[in-house]
Amino acid sequence: MSALRSAGDGPFPAVIVLNRFGGGINKVRAATYGSRGMQTLALGYFKVPGLSPYISNTPLEHFKKAYDYVIDNLQPRGGRPTVGGQLRGGELTYLLGRSIPTKSRHRPIRVFRP
């Protein structure tokens, strides 16, 4: 997990960045969003030290913890982060948007696939 905060007066939008089928942490994409004024959390969810080498063994609770971390620590504009990913990460964004229980009564996850 790698978090980047925006400098200056906020609040700023926040994006949880999920990598593709290769796993790992996509710091480059997170830095790209960061250079455009967004706070980012590049989240590894498989093929990362301490986690499973297989995407299918990643519990949804892992993403819930990341989501709560962003809300509590980055305090995103609008009170909710966006979750973005490519390929497998993009498919996962849709699953998370429908599956993660949140602190809000509204469905507070926005998803996109660039």
CSV table of C-alpha atoms in Angstrom, one decimal:
chain,number,residue,atom,x,y,z
A,1,MET,CA,0.0,0.0,0.0
A,2,SER,CA,1.4,3.4,-1.0
A,3,ALA,CA,-0.5,6.6,-0.1
A,4,LEU,CA,0.1,10.0,-1.6
A,5,ARG,CA,-1.4,13.1,-0.1
A,6,SER,CA,-2.0,16.4,-2.0
A,7,ALA,CA,-0.2,19.5,-0.7
A,8,GLY,CA,-2.2,22.7,0.1
A,9,ASP,CA,-5.7,23.3,1.3
A,10,GLY,CA,-8.1,20.5,0.7
A,11,PRO,CA,-10.2,18.6,0.6
A,12,PHE,CA,-9.0,16.8,-2.5
A,13,PRO,CA,-10.5,13.9,-4.4
A,14,ALA,CA,-9.1,10.5,-3.6
A,15,VAL,CA,-8.5,7.5,-5.8
A,16,ILE,CA,-7.8,3.9,-4.7
A,17,VAL,CA,-5.7,2.5,-7.5
A,18,LEU,CA,-5.9,-1.2,-8.3
A,19,ASN,CA,-3.3,-2.9,-10.6
A,20,ARG,CA,-4.0,-5.2,-13.5
A,21,PHE,CA,-3.7,-9.0,-13.8
A,22,GLY,CA,0.1,-8.9,-13.0
A,23,GLY,CA,-0.6,-7.9,-9.4
A,24,GLY,CA,1.7,-5.8,-7.3
A,25,ILE,CA,1.3,-2.1,-6.6
A,26,ASN,CA,0.8,0.5,-9.4
A,27,LYS,CA,2.8,3.4,-8.0
A,28,VAL,CA,3.2,5.0,-11.5
A,29,ARG,CA,-0.6,5.3,-12.1
A,30,ALA,CA,-1.1,6.6,-8.6
A,31,ALA,CA,1.6,9.2,-9.1
A,32,THR,CA,0.0,10.2,-12.4
A,33,TYR,CA,-3.3,10.9,-10.6
A,34,GLY,CA,-1.4,12.6,-7.8
A,35,SER,CA,0.2,15.0,-10.3
A,36,ARG,CA,-3.3,16.0,-11.3
A,37,GLY,CA,-4.3,17.1,-7.8
A,38,MET,CA,-5.7,13.8,-6.5
A,39,GLN,CA,-4.8,11.9,-3.3
A,40,THR,CA,-4.1,8.3,-4.1
A,41,LEU,CA,-3.7,5.0,-2.4
A,42,ALA,CA,-2.0,2.4,-4.6
A,43,LEU,CA,-3.3,-0.9,-3.2
A,44,GLY,CA,-1.7,-4.2,-3.8
A,45,TYR,CA,-4.0,-7.1,-3.4
A,46,PHE,CA,-2.1,-10.1,-4.8
A,47,LYS,CA,1.5,-10.9,-5.7
A,48,VAL,CA,2.7,-8.5,-3.0
A,49,PRO,CA,4.9,-9.6,0.0
A,50,GLY,CA,2.6,-10.8,2.7
A,51,LEU,CA,-0.4,-11.4,0.4
A,52,SER,CA,-1.5,-14.3,-1.7
A,53,PRO,CA,0.1,-14.9,-5.1
A,54,TYR,CA,-3.4,-15.5,-6.5
A,55,ILE,CA,-6.1,-12.9,-7.0
A,56,SER,CA,-8.8,-15.4,-6.0
A,57,ASN,CA,-7.5,-15.7,-2.4
A,58,THR,CA,-7.9,-12.0,-1.6
A,59,PRO,CA,-10.7,-11.4,0.9
A,60,LEU,CA,-13.0,-8.4,0.4
A,61,GLU,CA,-12.1,-7.3,3.9
A,62,HIS,CA,-8.7,-6.2,2.5
A,63,PHE,CA,-10.4,-3.7,0.3
A,64,LYS,CA,-12.8,-2.5,3.1
A,65,LYS,CA,-9.7,-1.7,5.3
A,66,ALA,CA,-8.2,0.3,2.4
A,67,TYR,CA,-11.5,2.1,1.8
A,68,ASP,CA,-11.8,3.0,5.5
A,69,TYR,CA,-8.1,4.1,5.6
A,70,VAL,CA,-8.7,6.5,2.8
A,71,ILE,CA,-11.8,8.0,4.4
A,72,ASP,CA,-10.2,8.3,7.8
A,73,ASN,CA,-6.8,9.5,6.8
A,74,LEU,CA,-7.0,11.2,3.4
A,75,GLN,CA,-10.5,12.6,4.1
A,76,PRO,CA,-11.5,12.8,0.4
A,77,ARG,CA,-13.6,15.6,-1.1
A,78,GLY,CA,-17.2,14.5,-1.0
A,79,GLY,CA,-16.5,12.0,1.8
A,80,ARG,CA,-15.8,9.1,-0.5
A,81,PRO,CA,-13.0,7.8,-2.7
A,82,THR,CA,-13.1,6.6,-6.2
A,83,VAL,CA,-11.8,3.2,-7.0
A,84,GLY,CA,-10.1,2.7,-10.3
A,85,GLY,CA,-8.4,-0.2,-12.0
A,86,GLN,CA,-7.5,-1.7,-15.4
A,87,LEU,CA,-8.4,-5.1,-16.7
A,88,ARG,CA,-8.7,-7.4,-13.7
A,89,GLY,CA,-8.5,-4.3,-11.5
A,90,GLY,CA,-11.3,-2.8,-13.5
A,91,GLU,CA,-13.5,-5.8,-13.0
A,92,LEU,CA,-12.7,-5.7,-9.4
A,93,THR,CA,-13.9,-2.1,-9.1
A,94,TYR,CA,-17.4,-3.1,-10.1
A,95,LEU,CA,-17.5,-5.9,-7.6
A,96,LEU,CA,-16.3,-3.6,-4.8
A,97,GLY,CA,-18.9,-1.0,-5.7
A,98,ARG,CA,-21.6,-3.5,-5.1
A,99,SER,CA,-20.0,-5.5,-2.2
A,100,ILE,CA,-18.2,-3.4,0.3
A,101,PRO,CA,-20.3,-2.4,3.3
A,102,THR,CA,-19.6,1.2,4.2
A,103,LYS,CA,-20.0,3.8,6.9
A,104,SER,CA,-22.6,5.6,4.8
A,105,ARG,CA,-26.2,4.6,4.0
A,106,HIS,CA,-25.5,5.6,0.4
A,107,ARG,CA,-23.4,3.5,-2.0
A,108,PRO,CA,-20.3,5.6,-1.6
A,109,ILE,CA,-17.9,4.1,-4.1
A,110,ARG,CA,-17.5,5.5,-7.5
A,111,VAL,CA,-15.8,3.2,-10.0
A,112,PHE,CA,-14.1,3.8,-13.3
A,113,ARG,CA,-12.0,1.9,-15.8
A,114,PRO,CA,-9.6,4.1,-17.8
